[in-house]
Coordinates of C-alpha atoms and ligand atoms in Angstrom, one line a residue:
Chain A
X737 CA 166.2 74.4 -66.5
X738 CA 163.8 77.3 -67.3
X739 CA 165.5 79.4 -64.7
X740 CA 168.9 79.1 -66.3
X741 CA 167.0 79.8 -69.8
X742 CA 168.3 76.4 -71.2
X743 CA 166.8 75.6 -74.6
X744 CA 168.3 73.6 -77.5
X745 CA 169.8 77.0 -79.2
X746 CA 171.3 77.5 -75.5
X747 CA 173.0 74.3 -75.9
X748 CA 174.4 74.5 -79.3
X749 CA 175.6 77.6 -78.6
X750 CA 177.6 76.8 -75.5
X751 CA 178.9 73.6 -77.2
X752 CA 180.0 75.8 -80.0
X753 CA 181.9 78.3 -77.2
X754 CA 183.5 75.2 -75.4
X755 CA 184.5 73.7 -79.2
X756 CA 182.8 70.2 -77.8
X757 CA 181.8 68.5 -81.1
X758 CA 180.5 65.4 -82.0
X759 CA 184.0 63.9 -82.6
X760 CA 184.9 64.9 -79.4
X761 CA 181.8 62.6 -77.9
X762 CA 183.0 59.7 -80.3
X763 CA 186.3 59.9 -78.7
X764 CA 185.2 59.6 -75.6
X765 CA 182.9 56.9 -75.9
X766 CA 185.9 55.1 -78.1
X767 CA 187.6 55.0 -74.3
X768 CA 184.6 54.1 -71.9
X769 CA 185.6 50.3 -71.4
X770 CA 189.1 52.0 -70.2
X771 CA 187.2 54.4 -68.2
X772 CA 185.0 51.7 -66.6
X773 CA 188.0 49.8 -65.8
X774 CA 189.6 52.6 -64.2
X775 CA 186.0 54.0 -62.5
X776 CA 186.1 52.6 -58.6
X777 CA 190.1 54.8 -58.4
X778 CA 188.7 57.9 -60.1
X779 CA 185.9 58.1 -57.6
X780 CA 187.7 57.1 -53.9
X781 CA 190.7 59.6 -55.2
X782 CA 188.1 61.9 -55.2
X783 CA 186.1 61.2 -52.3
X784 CA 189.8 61.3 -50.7
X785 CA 190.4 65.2 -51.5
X786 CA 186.7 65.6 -50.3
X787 CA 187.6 63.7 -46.8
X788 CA 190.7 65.4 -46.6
X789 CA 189.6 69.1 -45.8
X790 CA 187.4 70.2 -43.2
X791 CA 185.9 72.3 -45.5
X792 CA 184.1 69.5 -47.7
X793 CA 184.4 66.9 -44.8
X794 CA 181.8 68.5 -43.3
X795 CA 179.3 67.9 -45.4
X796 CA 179.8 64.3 -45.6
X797 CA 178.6 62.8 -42.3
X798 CA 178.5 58.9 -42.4
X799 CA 179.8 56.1 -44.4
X800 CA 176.6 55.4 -45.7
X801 CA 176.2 58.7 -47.0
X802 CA 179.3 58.7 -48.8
X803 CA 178.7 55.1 -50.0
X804 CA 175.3 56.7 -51.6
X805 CA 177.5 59.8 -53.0
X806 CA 180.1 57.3 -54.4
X807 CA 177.5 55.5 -56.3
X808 CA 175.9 58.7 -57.9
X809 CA 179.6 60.3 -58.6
X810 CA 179.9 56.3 -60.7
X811 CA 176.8 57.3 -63.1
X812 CA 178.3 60.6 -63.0
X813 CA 181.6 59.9 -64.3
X814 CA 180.4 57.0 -66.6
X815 CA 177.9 59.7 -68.6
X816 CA 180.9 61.7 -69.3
X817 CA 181.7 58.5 -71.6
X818 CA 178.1 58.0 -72.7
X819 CA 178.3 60.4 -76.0
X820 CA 175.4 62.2 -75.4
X821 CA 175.6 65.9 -74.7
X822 CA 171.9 66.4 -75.0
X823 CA 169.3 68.3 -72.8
X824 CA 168.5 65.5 -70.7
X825 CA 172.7 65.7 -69.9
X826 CA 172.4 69.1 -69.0
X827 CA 169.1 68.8 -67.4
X828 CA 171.1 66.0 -65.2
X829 CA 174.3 68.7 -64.4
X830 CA 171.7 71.3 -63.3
X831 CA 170.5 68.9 -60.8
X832 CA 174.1 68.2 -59.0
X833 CA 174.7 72.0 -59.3
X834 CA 171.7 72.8 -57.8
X835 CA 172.0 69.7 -55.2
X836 CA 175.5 71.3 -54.2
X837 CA 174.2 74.9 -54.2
X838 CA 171.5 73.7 -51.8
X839 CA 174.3 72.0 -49.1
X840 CA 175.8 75.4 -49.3
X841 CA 179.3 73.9 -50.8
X842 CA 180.9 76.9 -52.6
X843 CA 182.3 77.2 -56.3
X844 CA 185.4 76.7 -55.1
X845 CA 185.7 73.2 -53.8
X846 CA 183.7 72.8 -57.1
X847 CA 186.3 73.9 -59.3
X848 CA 189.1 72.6 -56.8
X849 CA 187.4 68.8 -57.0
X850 CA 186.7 69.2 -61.2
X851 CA 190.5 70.1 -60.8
X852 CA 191.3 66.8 -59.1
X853 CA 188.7 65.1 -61.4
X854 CA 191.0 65.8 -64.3
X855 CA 194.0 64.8 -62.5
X856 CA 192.8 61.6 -62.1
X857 CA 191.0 61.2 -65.2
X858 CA 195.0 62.0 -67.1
X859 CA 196.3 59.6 -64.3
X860 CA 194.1 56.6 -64.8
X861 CA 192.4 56.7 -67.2
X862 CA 194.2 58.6 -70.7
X863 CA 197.3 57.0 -69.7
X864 CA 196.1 53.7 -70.2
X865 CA 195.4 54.9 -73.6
X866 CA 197.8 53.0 -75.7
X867 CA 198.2 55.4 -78.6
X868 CA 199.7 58.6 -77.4
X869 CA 198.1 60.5 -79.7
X870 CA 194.6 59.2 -79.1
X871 CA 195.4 59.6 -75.6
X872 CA 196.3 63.4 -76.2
X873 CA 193.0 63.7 -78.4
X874 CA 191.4 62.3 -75.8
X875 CA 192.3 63.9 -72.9
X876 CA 191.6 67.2 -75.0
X877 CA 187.7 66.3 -75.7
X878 CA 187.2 65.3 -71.5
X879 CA 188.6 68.5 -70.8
X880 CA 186.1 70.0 -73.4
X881 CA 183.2 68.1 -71.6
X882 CA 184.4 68.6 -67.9
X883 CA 184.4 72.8 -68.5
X884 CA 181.4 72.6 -70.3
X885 CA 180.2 70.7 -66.8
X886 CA 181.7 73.5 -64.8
X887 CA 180.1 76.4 -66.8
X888 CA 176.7 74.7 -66.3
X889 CA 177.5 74.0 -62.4
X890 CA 178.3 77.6 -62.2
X891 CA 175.1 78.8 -63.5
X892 CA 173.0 76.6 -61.4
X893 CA 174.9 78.6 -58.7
X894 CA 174.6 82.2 -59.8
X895 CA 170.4 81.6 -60.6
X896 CA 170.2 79.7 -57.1
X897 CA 171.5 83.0 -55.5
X898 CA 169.9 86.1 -57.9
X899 CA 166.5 83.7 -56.8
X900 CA 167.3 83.7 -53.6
X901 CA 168.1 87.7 -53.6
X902 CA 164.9 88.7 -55.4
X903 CA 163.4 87.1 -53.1
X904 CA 165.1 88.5 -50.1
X905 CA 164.7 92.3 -52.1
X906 CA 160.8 91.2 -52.4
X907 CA 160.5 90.6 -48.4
X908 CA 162.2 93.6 -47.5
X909 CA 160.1 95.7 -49.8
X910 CA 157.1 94.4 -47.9
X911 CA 158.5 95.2 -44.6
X912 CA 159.2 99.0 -46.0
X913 CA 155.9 99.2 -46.9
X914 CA 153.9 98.4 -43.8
X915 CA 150.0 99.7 -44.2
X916 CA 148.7 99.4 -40.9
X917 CA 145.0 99.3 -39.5
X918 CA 144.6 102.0 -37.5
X919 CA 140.7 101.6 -37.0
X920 CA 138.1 100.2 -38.7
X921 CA 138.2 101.6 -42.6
X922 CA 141.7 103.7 -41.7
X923 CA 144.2 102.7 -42.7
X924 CA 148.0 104.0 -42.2
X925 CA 151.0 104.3 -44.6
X926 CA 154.7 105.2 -42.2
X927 CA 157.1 106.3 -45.5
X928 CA 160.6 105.8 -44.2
X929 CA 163.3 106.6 -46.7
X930 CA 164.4 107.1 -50.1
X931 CA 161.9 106.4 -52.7
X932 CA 163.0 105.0 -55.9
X933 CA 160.9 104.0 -58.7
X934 CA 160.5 100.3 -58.0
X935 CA 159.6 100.9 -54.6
X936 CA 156.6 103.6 -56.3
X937 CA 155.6 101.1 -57.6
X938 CA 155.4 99.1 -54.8
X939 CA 154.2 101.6 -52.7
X940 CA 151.4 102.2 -55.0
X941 CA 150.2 98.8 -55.4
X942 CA 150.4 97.9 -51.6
X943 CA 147.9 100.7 -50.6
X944 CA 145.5 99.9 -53.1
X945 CA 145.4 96.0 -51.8
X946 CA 144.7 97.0 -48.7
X947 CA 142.8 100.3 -49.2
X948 CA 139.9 97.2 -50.8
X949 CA 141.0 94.4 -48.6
X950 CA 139.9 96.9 -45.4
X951 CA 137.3 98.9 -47.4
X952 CA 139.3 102.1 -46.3
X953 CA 137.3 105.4 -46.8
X954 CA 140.7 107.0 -45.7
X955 CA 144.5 106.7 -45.8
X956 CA 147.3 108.5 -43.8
X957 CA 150.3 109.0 -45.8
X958 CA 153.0 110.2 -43.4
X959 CA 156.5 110.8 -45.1
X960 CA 158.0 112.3 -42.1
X961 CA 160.8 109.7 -42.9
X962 CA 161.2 110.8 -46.6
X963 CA 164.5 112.9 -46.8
X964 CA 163.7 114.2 -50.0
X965 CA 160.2 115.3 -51.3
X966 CA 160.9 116.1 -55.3
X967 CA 159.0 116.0 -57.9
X968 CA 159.2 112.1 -58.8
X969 CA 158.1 111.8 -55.2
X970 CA 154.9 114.5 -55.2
X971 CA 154.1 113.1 -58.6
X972 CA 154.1 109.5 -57.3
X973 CA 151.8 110.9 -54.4
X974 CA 150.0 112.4 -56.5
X975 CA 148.8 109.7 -58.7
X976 CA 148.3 106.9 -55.4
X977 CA 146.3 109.8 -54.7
X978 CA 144.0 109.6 -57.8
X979 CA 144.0 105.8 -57.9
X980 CA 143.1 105.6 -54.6
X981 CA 140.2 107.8 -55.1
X982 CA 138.7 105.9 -57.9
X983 CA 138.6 103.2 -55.8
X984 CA 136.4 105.7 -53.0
X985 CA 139.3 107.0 -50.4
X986 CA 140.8 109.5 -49.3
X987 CA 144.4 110.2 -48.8
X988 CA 146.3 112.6 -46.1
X989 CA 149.1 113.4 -46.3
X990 CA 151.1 113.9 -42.8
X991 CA 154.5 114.6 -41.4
X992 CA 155.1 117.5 -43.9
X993 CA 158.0 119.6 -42.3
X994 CA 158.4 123.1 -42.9
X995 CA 161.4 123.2 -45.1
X996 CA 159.0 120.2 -47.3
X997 CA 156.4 122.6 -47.5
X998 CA 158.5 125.4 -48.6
X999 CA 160.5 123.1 -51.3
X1000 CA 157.1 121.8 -52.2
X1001 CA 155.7 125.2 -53.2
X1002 CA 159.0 126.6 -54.7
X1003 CA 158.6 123.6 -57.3
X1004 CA 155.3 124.7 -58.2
X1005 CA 153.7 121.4 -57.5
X1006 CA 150.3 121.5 -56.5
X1007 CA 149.3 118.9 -53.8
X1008 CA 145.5 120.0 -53.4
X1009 CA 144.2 116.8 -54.1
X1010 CA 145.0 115.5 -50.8
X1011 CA 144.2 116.3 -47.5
X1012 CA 147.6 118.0 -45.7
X1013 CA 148.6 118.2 -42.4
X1014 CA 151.9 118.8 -40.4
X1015 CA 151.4 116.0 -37.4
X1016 CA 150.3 112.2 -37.5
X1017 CA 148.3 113.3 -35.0
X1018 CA 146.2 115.7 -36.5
X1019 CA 146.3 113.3 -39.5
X1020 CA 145.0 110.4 -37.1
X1021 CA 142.1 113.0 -36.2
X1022 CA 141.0 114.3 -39.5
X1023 CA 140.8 110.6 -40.5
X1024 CA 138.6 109.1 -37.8
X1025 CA 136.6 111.8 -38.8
X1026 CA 136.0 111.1 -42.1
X1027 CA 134.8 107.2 -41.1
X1028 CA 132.3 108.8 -38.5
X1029 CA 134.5 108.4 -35.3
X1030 CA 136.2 111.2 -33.1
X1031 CA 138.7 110.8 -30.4
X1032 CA 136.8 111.9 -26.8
X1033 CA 137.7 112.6 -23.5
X1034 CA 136.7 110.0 -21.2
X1035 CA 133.2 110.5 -19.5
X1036 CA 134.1 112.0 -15.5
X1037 CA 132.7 109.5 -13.5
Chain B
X180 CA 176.7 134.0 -62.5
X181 CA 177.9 137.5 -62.3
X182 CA 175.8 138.3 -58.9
X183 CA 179.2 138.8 -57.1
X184 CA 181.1 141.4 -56.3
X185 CA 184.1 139.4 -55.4
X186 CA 185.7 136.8 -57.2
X187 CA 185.0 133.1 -55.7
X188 CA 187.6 131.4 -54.6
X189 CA 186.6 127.0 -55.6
X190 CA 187.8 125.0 -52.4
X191 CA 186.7 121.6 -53.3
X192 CA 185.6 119.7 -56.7
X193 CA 184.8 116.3 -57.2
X194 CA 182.9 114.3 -59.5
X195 CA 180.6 111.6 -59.6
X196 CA 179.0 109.4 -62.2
X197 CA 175.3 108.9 -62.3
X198 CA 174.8 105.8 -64.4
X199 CA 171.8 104.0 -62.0
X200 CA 168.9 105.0 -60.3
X201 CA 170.9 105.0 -56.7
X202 CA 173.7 107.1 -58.2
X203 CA 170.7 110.2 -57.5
X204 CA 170.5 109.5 -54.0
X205 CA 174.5 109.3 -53.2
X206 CA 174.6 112.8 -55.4
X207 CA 172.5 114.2 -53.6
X208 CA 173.3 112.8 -50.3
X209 CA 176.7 114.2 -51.2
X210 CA 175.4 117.5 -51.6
X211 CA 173.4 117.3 -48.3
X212 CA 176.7 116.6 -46.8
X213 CA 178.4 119.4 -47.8
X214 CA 175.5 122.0 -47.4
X215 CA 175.6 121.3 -43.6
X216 CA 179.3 121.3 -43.4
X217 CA 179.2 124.8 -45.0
X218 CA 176.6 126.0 -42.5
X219 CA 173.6 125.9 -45.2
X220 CA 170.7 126.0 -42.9
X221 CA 167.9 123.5 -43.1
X222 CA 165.3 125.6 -45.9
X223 CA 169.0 126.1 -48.1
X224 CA 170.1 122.4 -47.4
X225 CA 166.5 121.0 -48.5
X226 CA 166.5 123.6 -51.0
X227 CA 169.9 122.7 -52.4
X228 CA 169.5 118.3 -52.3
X229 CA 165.9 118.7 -53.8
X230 CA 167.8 120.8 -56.8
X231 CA 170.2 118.1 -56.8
X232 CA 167.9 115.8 -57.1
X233 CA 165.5 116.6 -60.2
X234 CA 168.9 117.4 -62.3
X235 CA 170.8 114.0 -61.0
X236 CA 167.2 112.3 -62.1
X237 CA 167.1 114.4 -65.5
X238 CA 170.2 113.6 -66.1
X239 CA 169.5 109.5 -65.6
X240 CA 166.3 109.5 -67.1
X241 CA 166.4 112.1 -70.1
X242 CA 170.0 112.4 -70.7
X243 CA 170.8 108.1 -70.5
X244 CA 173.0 108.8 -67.8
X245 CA 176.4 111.3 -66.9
X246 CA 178.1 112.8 -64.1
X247 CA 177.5 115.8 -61.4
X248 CA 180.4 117.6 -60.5
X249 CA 180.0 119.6 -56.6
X250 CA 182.1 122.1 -55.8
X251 CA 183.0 124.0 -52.6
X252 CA 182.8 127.8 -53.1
X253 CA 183.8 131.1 -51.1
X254 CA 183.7 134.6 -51.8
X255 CA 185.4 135.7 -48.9
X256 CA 182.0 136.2 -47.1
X257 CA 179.8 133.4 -47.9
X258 CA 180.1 129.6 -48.8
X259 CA 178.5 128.3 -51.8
X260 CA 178.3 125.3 -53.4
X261 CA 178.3 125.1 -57.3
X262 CA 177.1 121.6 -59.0
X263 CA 176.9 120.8 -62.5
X264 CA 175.2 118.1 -63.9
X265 CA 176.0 116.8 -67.4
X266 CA 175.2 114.4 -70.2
X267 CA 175.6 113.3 -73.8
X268 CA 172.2 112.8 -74.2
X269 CA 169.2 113.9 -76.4
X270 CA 170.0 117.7 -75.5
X271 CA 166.7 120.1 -75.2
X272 CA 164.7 120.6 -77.9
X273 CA 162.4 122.8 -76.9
X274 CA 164.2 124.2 -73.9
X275 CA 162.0 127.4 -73.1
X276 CA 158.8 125.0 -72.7
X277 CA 161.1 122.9 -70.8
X278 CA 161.9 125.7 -68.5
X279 CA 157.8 126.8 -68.0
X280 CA 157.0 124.1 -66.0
X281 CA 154.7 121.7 -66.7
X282 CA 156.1 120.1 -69.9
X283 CA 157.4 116.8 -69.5
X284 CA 158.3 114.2 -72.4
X285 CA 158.2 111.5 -69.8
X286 CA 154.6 112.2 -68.9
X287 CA 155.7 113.1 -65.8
X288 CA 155.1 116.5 -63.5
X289 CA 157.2 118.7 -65.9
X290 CA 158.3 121.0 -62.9
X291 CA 161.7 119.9 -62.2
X292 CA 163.3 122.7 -64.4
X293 CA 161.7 125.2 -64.1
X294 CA 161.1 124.0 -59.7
X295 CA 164.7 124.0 -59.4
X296 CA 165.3 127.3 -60.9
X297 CA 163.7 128.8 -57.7
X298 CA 165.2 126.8 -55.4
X299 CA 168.9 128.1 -56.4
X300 CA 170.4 131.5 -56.3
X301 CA 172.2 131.1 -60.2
X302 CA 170.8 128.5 -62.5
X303 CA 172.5 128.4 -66.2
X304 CA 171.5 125.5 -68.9
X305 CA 173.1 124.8 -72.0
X306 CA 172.0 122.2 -74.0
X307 CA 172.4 121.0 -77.8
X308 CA 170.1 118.7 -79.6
X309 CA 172.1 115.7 -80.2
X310 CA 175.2 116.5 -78.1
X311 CA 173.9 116.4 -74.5
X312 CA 172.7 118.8 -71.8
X313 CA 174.7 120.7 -69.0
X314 CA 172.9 122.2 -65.9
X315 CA 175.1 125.0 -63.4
X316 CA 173.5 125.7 -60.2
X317 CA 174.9 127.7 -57.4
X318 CA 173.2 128.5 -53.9
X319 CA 175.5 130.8 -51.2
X320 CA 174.9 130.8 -47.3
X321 CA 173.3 133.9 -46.2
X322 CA 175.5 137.1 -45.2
Ligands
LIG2002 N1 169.2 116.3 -69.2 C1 168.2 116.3 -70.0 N2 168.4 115.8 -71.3 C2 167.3 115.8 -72.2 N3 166.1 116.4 -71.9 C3 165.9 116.9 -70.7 C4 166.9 116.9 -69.7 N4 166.4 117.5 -68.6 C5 165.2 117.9 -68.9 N5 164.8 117.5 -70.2 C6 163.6 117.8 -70.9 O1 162.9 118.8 -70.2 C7 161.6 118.3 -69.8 C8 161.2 118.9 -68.5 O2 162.1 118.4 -67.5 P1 161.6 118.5 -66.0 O3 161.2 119.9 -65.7 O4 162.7 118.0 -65.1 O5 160.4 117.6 -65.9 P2 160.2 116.0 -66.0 O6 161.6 115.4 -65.7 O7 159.2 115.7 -65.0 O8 159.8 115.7 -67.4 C9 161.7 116.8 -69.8 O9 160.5 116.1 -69.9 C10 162.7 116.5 -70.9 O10 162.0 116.5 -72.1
LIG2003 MG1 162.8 116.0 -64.1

């Protein structure tokens, strides 16, 4: 419900777009005892498109299982005739859009059942309406109601997905920014790859997190794997530079090619705030330095 | 752009739109690509996709998005390759501070302009206040 941003206004509105009115809800609740009679067909014809396509088959496994569905897919198609279209409703069609999202059933056989659902409802249940024109009316308002469904369905499924993308996007943004241990209070930053300004950001945040969580006195920055060292990219340095300072390291930067260095200085950008160094290796040195270790040969025995 | 004696010959042109943040890195990907094809070596190509870059990113932060048009050149001699990078945007106001160096509205480092100037053999700018900014590099193989 919050997800999908569903309020009161948010209701009203979209009742305004799919022209579902209060005499449409009358209407419909005119026809429930016709819809009750007609309630046990609506459902098995529905369950029998379901059943009848591998598609949908498979995700009804047992009888008993789609005993339990027929029985929800009743209260279902009764509230259609309850004349309430009221947050609690929609709170209610989130829930089976979100249920179906979950079992991985598509939109389509979502829209293809609603499809059938109106079939039968026309079938069974408006043509038992005496009146013609009340049945017209009718079948015009459970058409209203039954899109309205859909639109709401629908939504469930697009949030489900963007949710499940961000947090896809947020896992992979971790992995790209891997700030590794390389001994006690040095730590190591590997840059591979385009840096845009969310992943700055990122970037930035990540190395100070674990320039405190490790009480770093010094971070390698190697951007041997950046193919393009501009000025959104120097100034970004730059400023993890100063942050990182203020919280008592220091930054080298490593893995500077020539053609970097050259592009570098031809943009006038001044990187003097860091320590700079071509190799990782020399990188790895200078740091282990600056926390009081150095790399020795072993003692000849 | 008159630092020719012959008259260049344009073998290519295309044009791309730069309306999001990745649209800099396929423009100047792009322009990677067709620096090596042309035999640019690797100080011209880095030279050539970093100016592509700060004017693609000028163009999507200042200038509220536009286009970059590349273009394959020849003099008979040498290859080149031309871009120019356009918007409707905000235009310049203060273009020769712009083109100093270290003036930025966007609090940033303020060197792109006046950076990619010396990275490229021609650099021309024309820019009205309230009609939109276009940028024309041009950087040629060696002899
Ligand atoms: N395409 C453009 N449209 C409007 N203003 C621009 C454009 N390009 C550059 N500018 C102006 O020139 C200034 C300097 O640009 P630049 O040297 O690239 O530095 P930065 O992008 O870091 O601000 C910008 O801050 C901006 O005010
Ligand atoms: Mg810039």
């Amino acid at each position: 419900m919050a997800r999908l941003g569903f309020d009161e206004r948010e209701l009203q509105s979209r009742r305004a777009i799919f022209e579902l009115h209060d005499e449409d809800l009358q209407r419909l609740t005119a026809i429930r005892a016709i819809a009750e009679r007609h309630m046990a067909e609506v459902v098995d014809g529905f369950y029998a498109l379901l059943l009848g396509h591998p598609g949908t088959r498979r995700f009804l496994t047992d009888d008993a299982q789609v005993a339990r569905l027929k029985r929800t897919q009743s209260a279902y198609f009764l509230q259609l005739f309850d004349g309430r279209c009221d947050l609690p409703y929609v709170e209610n069609r989130i829930r089976v859009g979100a249920v179906h999202e979950r079992i991985g059933l598509a939109p389509k056989w979502y829209i293809a059942a609603y499809r059938r659902y109106l079939a039968l409802l026309l079938e069974r249940v408006v043509l038992d309406i005496p009146d013609r024109a009340e049945a017209l009316a009718a079948y015009q308002s459970l058409k209203k109601i039954v899109a309205f469904d859909m639109s709401i369905a629908i939504d469930t499924y697009i949030a489900a997905n963007l949710e499940s993308l961000g947090r896809h996007q947020a896992a992979i943004r971790e992995l790209s920014t891997p700030v590794i241990r390389v001994h006690e209070r040095l730590l190591l930053l590997p840059l591979v790859g385009a840096i845009d300004s969310q992943r700055a950001q990122q970037v930035m945040e990540m190395v100070l997190v674990r320039v405190i969580e490790e009480k770093a006195r010094a971070i390698i920055i190697d951007i041997a794997g950046v193919p393009v060292v501009d000025t959104k990219v120097a100034d970004h340095l730059l400023k993890t530079t100063a942050a990182v300072k203020l919280i008592g390291a220091q930054t080298i930067l490593t893995g500077i090619s020539a053609q970097v260095a050259r592009t570098i200085v031809q943009l006038g950008v001044d990187i003097s705030s860091m320590h700079t160094l071509a190799r990782l290796s020399e990188g790895i040195e200078l740091g282990l330095e600056l926390v009081g270790k150095r790399i020795a040969p072993k003692e000849p025995s | 752009m008159g630092s020719l004696a012959f008259e260049s010959q344009t073998l290519s042109s295309e044009t791309m739109a730069i309306d999001r943040e990745e649209d800099i890195v396929h423009v100047r990907k792009r322009a990677r690509m067709l620096a090596q094809a042309r035999g640019f070596d690797a100080f011209a190509c880095a030279a050539l996709t970093t100016a592509a870059s700060e004017l693609a990113r000028n163009v999507w932060v200042h200038g509220g998005g536009g286009q970059a048009t590349l273009e394959e050149l020849s003099d008979g001699n040498r290859f080149g390759i031309r871009m120019v990078f356009r918007d409707q945007g905000p235009g310049i106001a203060d273009l020769e501070r712009a083109l100093q160096g270290g003036y930025s509205t966007a609090r940033s480092l303020g060197l792109g302009l006046s950076g990619t100037r010396r990275l490229v053999e021609d650099f021309a700018i024309d820019t009205r206040p309230g009609e939109g900014t276009r940028v024309t590099i041009t950087k040629w193989t060696r002899f």
